[in-house]
Amino acid sequence: MTHDTPIRVDHVGIAVESVEAAEPVLFALGCRKLIDESTEQGFRWAQYDFGRQASRLELIAPEAEDTFLTEYLDKHGPGLHHVTLEVADIDAVIAAVESADLRVVDYREFEDWTEAFIPPSNPT
């Protein structure tokens, strides 16, 4: 199954032990910090862009001992955590993903957006 839905990379998420320790590399590349927030789920996320370019990077770091992110870092170490795609029609994309024998492991609707997660066990 295919679709004609426009898709763009919104941001790339990088799991790190510490935002402060990781962000000097981003600043050296010319990034500017857009957002820096802590969550109720025990992790912090900071998002950066390259000036007027649409490309964004996101650092995510644990702030609590026992979170999904501490487990992830223990198992995989720092590095690529997720790629977030912005799609014009999420239902069409989910249908195409599922028809390719991939599964959506989580689906959430918020006031301003809807998100669906494909497990990272799929290498692409």
mmCIF file with all atom_site columns, C-alpha atoms in Angstrom:
data_model
loop_
_atom_site.group_PDB
_atom_site.id
_atom_site.type_symbol
_atom_site.label_atom_id
_atom_site.label_alt_id
_atom_site.label_comp_id
_atom_site.label_asym_id
_atom_site.label_entity_id
_atom_site.label_seq_id
_atom_site.pdbx_PDB_ins_code
_atom_site.Cartn_x
_atom_site.Cartn_y
_atom_site.Cartn_z
_atom_site.occupancy
_atom_site.B_iso_or_equiv
_atom_site.pdbx_formal_charge
_atom_site.auth_seq_id
_atom_site.auth_comp_id
_atom_site.auth_asym_id
_atom_site.auth_atom_id
_atom_site.pdbx_PDB_model_num
ATOM 1   C CA . MET A 1 1   ? 0.000  0.000  0.000  1.00 0.00 ? 1   MET A CA 1
ATOM 2   C CA . THR A 1 2   ? 1.282  3.471  -0.840 1.00 0.00 ? 2   THR A CA 1
ATOM 3   C CA . HIS A 1 3   ? 0.064  6.968  -0.077 1.00 0.00 ? 3   HIS A CA 1
ATOM 4   C CA . ASP A 1 4   ? 0.534  10.501 -1.392 1.00 0.00 ? 4   ASP A CA 1
ATOM 5   C CA . THR A 1 5   ? 0.885  12.086 2.041  1.00 0.00 ? 5   THR A CA 1
ATOM 6   C CA . PRO A 1 6   ? 3.610  14.718 2.364  1.00 0.00 ? 6   PRO A CA 1
ATOM 7   C CA . ILE A 1 7   ? 6.191  13.780 5.012  1.00 0.00 ? 7   ILE A CA 1
ATOM 8   C CA . ARG A 1 8   ? 9.175  15.709 6.381  1.00 0.00 ? 8   ARG A CA 1
ATOM 9   C CA . VAL A 1 9   ? 11.711 15.017 9.104  1.00 0.00 ? 9   VAL A CA 1
ATOM 10  C CA . ASP A 1 10  ? 10.674 17.156 12.086 1.00 0.00 ? 10  ASP A CA 1
ATOM 11  C CA . HIS A 1 11  ? 13.615 16.328 14.350 1.00 0.00 ? 11  HIS A CA 1
ATOM 12  C CA . VAL A 1 12  ? 16.136 13.677 15.316 1.00 0.00 ? 12  VAL A CA 1
ATOM 13  C CA . GLY A 1 13  ? 16.259 12.697 18.995 1.00 0.00 ? 13  GLY A CA 1
ATOM 14  C CA . ILE A 1 14  ? 19.579 11.789 20.591 1.00 0.00 ? 14  ILE A CA 1
ATOM 15  C CA . ALA A 1 15  ? 19.717 10.029 23.967 1.00 0.00 ? 15  ALA A CA 1
ATOM 16  C CA . VAL A 1 16  ? 22.476 11.407 26.204 1.00 0.00 ? 16  VAL A CA 1
ATOM 17  C CA . GLU A 1 17  ? 23.506 11.106 29.823 1.00 0.00 ? 17  GLU A CA 1
ATOM 18  C CA . SER A 1 18  ? 23.610 14.900 30.234 1.00 0.00 ? 18  SER A CA 1
ATOM 19  C CA . VAL A 1 19  ? 22.273 17.762 28.115 1.00 0.00 ? 19  VAL A CA 1
ATOM 20  C CA . GLU A 1 20  ? 25.010 20.087 29.422 1.00 0.00 ? 20  GLU A CA 1
ATOM 21  C CA . ALA A 1 21  ? 27.767 17.666 28.457 1.00 0.00 ? 21  ALA A CA 1
ATOM 22  C CA . ALA A 1 22  ? 26.359 17.038 24.973 1.00 0.00 ? 22  ALA A CA 1
ATOM 23  C CA . GLU A 1 23  ? 25.271 20.466 23.804 1.00 0.00 ? 23  GLU A CA 1
ATOM 24  C CA . PRO A 1 24  ? 28.726 22.083 23.298 1.00 0.00 ? 24  PRO A CA 1
ATOM 25  C CA . VAL A 1 25  ? 29.043 20.029 20.104 1.00 0.00 ? 25  VAL A CA 1
ATOM 26  C CA . LEU A 1 26  ? 25.713 21.402 18.874 1.00 0.00 ? 26  LEU A CA 1
ATOM 27  C CA . PHE A 1 27  ? 26.752 24.961 19.724 1.00 0.00 ? 27  PHE A CA 1
ATOM 28  C CA . ALA A 1 28  ? 30.033 24.421 17.856 1.00 0.00 ? 28  ALA A CA 1
ATOM 29  C CA . LEU A 1 29  ? 27.966 23.430 14.808 1.00 0.00 ? 29  LEU A CA 1
ATOM 30  C CA . GLY A 1 30  ? 26.074 26.697 15.064 1.00 0.00 ? 30  GLY A CA 1
ATOM 31  C CA . CYS A 1 31  ? 22.889 25.427 16.691 1.00 0.00 ? 31  CYS A CA 1
ATOM 32  C CA . ARG A 1 32  ? 20.726 27.625 18.860 1.00 0.00 ? 32  ARG A CA 1
ATOM 33  C CA . LYS A 1 33  ? 18.668 26.253 21.731 1.00 0.00 ? 33  LYS A CA 1
ATOM 34  C CA . LEU A 1 34  ? 14.907 26.556 21.234 1.00 0.00 ? 34  LEU A CA 1
ATOM 35  C CA . ILE A 1 35  ? 13.438 24.586 24.141 1.00 0.00 ? 35  ILE A CA 1
ATOM 36  C CA . ASP A 1 36  ? 14.757 23.102 27.386 1.00 0.00 ? 36  ASP A CA 1
ATOM 37  C CA . GLU A 1 37  ? 12.166 21.374 29.569 1.00 0.00 ? 37  GLU A CA 1
ATOM 38  C CA . SER A 1 38  ? 11.888 18.739 32.260 1.00 0.00 ? 38  SER A CA 1
ATOM 39  C CA . THR A 1 39  ? 9.025  16.252 32.176 1.00 0.00 ? 39  THR A CA 1
ATOM 40  C CA . GLU A 1 40  ? 6.923  14.465 34.756 1.00 0.00 ? 40  GLU A CA 1
ATOM 41  C CA . GLN A 1 41  ? 8.243  11.191 33.285 1.00 0.00 ? 41  GLN A CA 1
ATOM 42  C CA . GLY A 1 42  ? 11.721 11.854 34.700 1.00 0.00 ? 42  GLY A CA 1
ATOM 43  C CA . PHE A 1 43  ? 13.607 13.094 31.665 1.00 0.00 ? 43  PHE A CA 1
ATOM 44  C CA . ARG A 1 44  ? 14.714 16.388 30.200 1.00 0.00 ? 44  ARG A CA 1
ATOM 45  C CA . TRP A 1 45  ? 14.564 17.352 26.559 1.00 0.00 ? 45  TRP A CA 1
ATOM 46  C CA . ALA A 1 46  ? 16.175 20.252 24.757 1.00 0.00 ? 46  ALA A CA 1
ATOM 47  C CA . GLN A 1 47  ? 15.664 21.098 21.116 1.00 0.00 ? 47  GLN A CA 1
ATOM 48  C CA . TYR A 1 48  ? 18.035 22.986 18.819 1.00 0.00 ? 48  TYR A CA 1
ATOM 49  C CA . ASP A 1 49  ? 17.978 24.261 15.270 1.00 0.00 ? 49  ASP A CA 1
ATOM 50  C CA . PHE A 1 50  ? 20.530 25.472 12.769 1.00 0.00 ? 50  PHE A CA 1
ATOM 51  C CA . GLY A 1 51  ? 19.339 29.065 12.524 1.00 0.00 ? 51  GLY A CA 1
ATOM 52  C CA . ARG A 1 52  ? 16.847 29.644 9.747  1.00 0.00 ? 52  ARG A CA 1
ATOM 53  C CA . GLN A 1 53  ? 17.049 26.065 8.518  1.00 0.00 ? 53  GLN A CA 1
ATOM 54  C CA . ALA A 1 54  ? 14.156 23.717 9.277  1.00 0.00 ? 54  ALA A CA 1
ATOM 55  C CA . SER A 1 55  ? 16.456 20.982 10.613 1.00 0.00 ? 55  SER A CA 1
ATOM 56  C CA . ARG A 1 56  ? 16.224 20.346 14.356 1.00 0.00 ? 56  ARG A CA 1
ATOM 57  C CA . LEU A 1 57  ? 18.036 18.090 16.803 1.00 0.00 ? 57  LEU A CA 1
ATOM 58  C CA . GLU A 1 58  ? 16.754 17.053 20.215 1.00 0.00 ? 58  GLU A CA 1
ATOM 59  C CA . LEU A 1 59  ? 18.787 15.908 23.206 1.00 0.00 ? 59  LEU A CA 1
ATOM 60  C CA . ILE A 1 60  ? 16.981 13.763 25.768 1.00 0.00 ? 60  ILE A CA 1
ATOM 61  C CA . ALA A 1 61  ? 18.563 12.928 29.117 1.00 0.00 ? 61  ALA A CA 1
ATOM 62  C CA . PRO A 1 62  ? 17.286 11.141 32.232 1.00 0.00 ? 62  PRO A CA 1
ATOM 63  C CA . GLU A 1 63  ? 16.631 13.145 35.390 1.00 0.00 ? 63  GLU A CA 1
ATOM 64  C CA . ALA A 1 64  ? 15.419 10.208 37.463 1.00 0.00 ? 64  ALA A CA 1
ATOM 65  C CA . GLU A 1 65  ? 16.879 6.784  38.264 1.00 0.00 ? 65  GLU A CA 1
ATOM 66  C CA . ASP A 1 66  ? 14.244 4.459  36.840 1.00 0.00 ? 66  ASP A CA 1
ATOM 67  C CA . THR A 1 67  ? 12.816 5.699  33.533 1.00 0.00 ? 67  THR A CA 1
ATOM 68  C CA . PHE A 1 68  ? 12.468 4.359  30.009 1.00 0.00 ? 68  PHE A CA 1
ATOM 69  C CA . LEU A 1 69  ? 15.460 6.511  29.132 1.00 0.00 ? 69  LEU A CA 1
ATOM 70  C CA . THR A 1 70  ? 17.776 5.132  31.827 1.00 0.00 ? 70  THR A CA 1
ATOM 71  C CA . GLU A 1 71  ? 16.870 1.641  30.627 1.00 0.00 ? 71  GLU A CA 1
ATOM 72  C CA . TYR A 1 72  ? 17.519 2.672  27.027 1.00 0.00 ? 72  TYR A CA 1
ATOM 73  C CA . LEU A 1 73  ? 20.914 4.190  27.857 1.00 0.00 ? 73  LEU A CA 1
ATOM 74  C CA . ASP A 1 74  ? 21.896 1.142  29.931 1.00 0.00 ? 74  ASP A CA 1
ATOM 75  C CA . LYS A 1 75  ? 21.070 -1.162 27.034 1.00 0.00 ? 75  LYS A CA 1
ATOM 76  C CA . HIS A 1 76  ? 22.169 0.901  24.014 1.00 0.00 ? 76  HIS A CA 1
ATOM 77  C CA . GLY A 1 77  ? 24.343 3.741  25.299 1.00 0.00 ? 77  GLY A CA 1
ATOM 78  C CA . PRO A 1 78  ? 24.145 7.322  24.084 1.00 0.00 ? 78  PRO A CA 1
ATOM 79  C CA . GLY A 1 79  ? 23.174 7.948  20.483 1.00 0.00 ? 79  GLY A CA 1
ATOM 80  C CA . LEU A 1 80  ? 20.249 8.008  18.092 1.00 0.00 ? 80  LEU A CA 1
ATOM 81  C CA . HIS A 1 81  ? 16.998 7.476  19.976 1.00 0.00 ? 81  HIS A CA 1
ATOM 82  C CA . HIS A 1 82  ? 14.250 8.472  17.549 1.00 0.00 ? 82  HIS A CA 1
ATOM 83  C CA . VAL A 1 83  ? 13.404 10.193 14.296 1.00 0.00 ? 83  VAL A CA 1
ATOM 84  C CA . THR A 1 84  ? 10.202 12.205 14.310 1.00 0.00 ? 84  THR A CA 1
ATOM 85  C CA . LEU A 1 85  ? 8.405  12.663 11.025 1.00 0.00 ? 85  LEU A CA 1
ATOM 86  C CA . GLU A 1 86  ? 5.679  15.222 10.421 1.00 0.00 ? 86  GLU A CA 1
ATOM 87  C CA . VAL A 1 87  ? 2.970  13.817 8.185  1.00 0.00 ? 87  VAL A CA 1
ATOM 88  C CA . ALA A 1 88  ? -0.058 15.463 6.617  1.00 0.00 ? 88  ALA A CA 1
ATOM 89  C CA . ASP A 1 89  ? -2.347 12.425 7.076  1.00 0.00 ? 89  ASP A CA 1
ATOM 90  C CA . ILE A 1 90  ? -1.330 10.178 9.971  1.00 0.00 ? 90  ILE A CA 1
ATOM 91  C CA . ASP A 1 91  ? -4.097 7.640  9.294  1.00 0.00 ? 91  ASP A CA 1
ATOM 92  C CA . ALA A 1 92  ? -2.891 7.073  5.714  1.00 0.00 ? 92  ALA A CA 1
ATOM 93  C CA . VAL A 1 93  ? 0.694  6.634  6.901  1.00 0.00 ? 93  VAL A CA 1
ATOM 94  C CA . ILE A 1 94  ? -0.321 4.235  9.686  1.00 0.00 ? 94  ILE A CA 1
ATOM 95  C CA . ALA A 1 95  ? -2.277 2.168  7.172  1.00 0.00 ? 95  ALA A CA 1
ATOM 96  C CA . ALA A 1 96  ? 0.764  2.030  4.868  1.00 0.00 ? 96  ALA A CA 1
ATOM 97  C CA . VAL A 1 97  ? 3.078  1.102  7.765  1.00 0.00 ? 97  VAL A CA 1
ATOM 98  C CA . GLU A 1 98  ? 0.767  -1.665 8.931  1.00 0.00 ? 98  GLU A CA 1
ATOM 99  C CA . SER A 1 99  ? 0.342  -2.988 5.391  1.00 0.00 ? 99  SER A CA 1
ATOM 100 C CA . ALA A 1 100 ? 4.152  -3.343 5.313  1.00 0.00 ? 100 ALA A CA 1
ATOM 101 C CA . ASP A 1 101 ? 3.852  -5.712 8.308  1.00 0.00 ? 101 ASP A CA 1
ATOM 102 C CA . LEU A 1 102 ? 5.171  -3.132 10.766 1.00 0.00 ? 102 LEU A CA 1
ATOM 103 C CA . ARG A 1 103 ? 3.273  -2.363 13.907 1.00 0.00 ? 103 ARG A CA 1
ATOM 104 C CA . VAL A 1 104 ? 2.373  0.851  15.609 1.00 0.00 ? 104 VAL A CA 1
ATOM 105 C CA . VAL A 1 105 ? 3.117  0.361  19.305 1.00 0.00 ? 105 VAL A CA 1
ATOM 106 C CA . ASP A 1 106 ? 1.550  3.543  20.608 1.00 0.00 ? 106 ASP A CA 1
ATOM 107 C CA . TYR A 1 107 ? -0.934 6.096  19.328 1.00 0.00 ? 107 TYR A CA 1
ATOM 108 C CA . ARG A 1 108 ? -1.826 9.285  21.184 1.00 0.00 ? 108 ARG A CA 1
ATOM 109 C CA . GLU A 1 109 ? -4.018 12.250 20.389 1.00 0.00 ? 109 GLU A CA 1
ATOM 110 C CA . PHE A 1 110 ? -3.291 15.645 21.925 1.00 0.00 ? 110 PHE A CA 1
ATOM 111 C CA . GLU A 1 111 ? -4.887 19.029 21.436 1.00 0.00 ? 111 GLU A CA 1
ATOM 112 C CA . ASP A 1 112 ? -2.311 20.197 18.882 1.00 0.00 ? 112 ASP A CA 1
ATOM 113 C CA . TRP A 1 113 ? -0.976 16.961 17.407 1.00 0.00 ? 113 TRP A CA 1
ATOM 114 C CA . THR A 1 114 ? -1.337 13.214 17.127 1.00 0.00 ? 114 THR A CA 1
ATOM 115 C CA . GLU A 1 115 ? 1.572  10.828 17.410 1.00 0.00 ? 115 GLU A CA 1
ATOM 116 C CA . ALA A 1 116 ? 2.168  7.208  16.548 1.00 0.00 ? 116 ALA A CA 1
ATOM 117 C CA . PHE A 1 117 ? 5.239  5.161  17.408 1.00 0.00 ? 117 PHE A CA 1
ATOM 118 C CA . ILE A 1 118 ? 6.857  2.428  15.369 1.00 0.00 ? 118 ILE A CA 1
ATOM 119 C CA . PRO A 1 119 ? 9.196  0.287  17.522 1.00 0.00 ? 119 PRO A CA 1
ATOM 120 C CA . PRO A 1 120 ? 12.921 0.890  17.191 1.00 0.00 ? 120 PRO A CA 1
ATOM 121 C CA . SER A 1 121 ? 13.445 -2.815 16.516 1.00 0.00 ? 121 SER A CA 1
ATOM 122 C CA . ASN A 1 122 ? 12.783 -1.862 12.902 1.00 0.00 ? 122 ASN A CA 1
ATOM 123 C CA . PRO A 1 123 ? 16.207 -0.576 11.760 1.00 0.00 ? 123 PRO A CA 1
ATOM 124 C CA . THR A 1 124 ? 14.711 2.018  9.406  1.00 0.00 ? 124 THR A CA 1
#
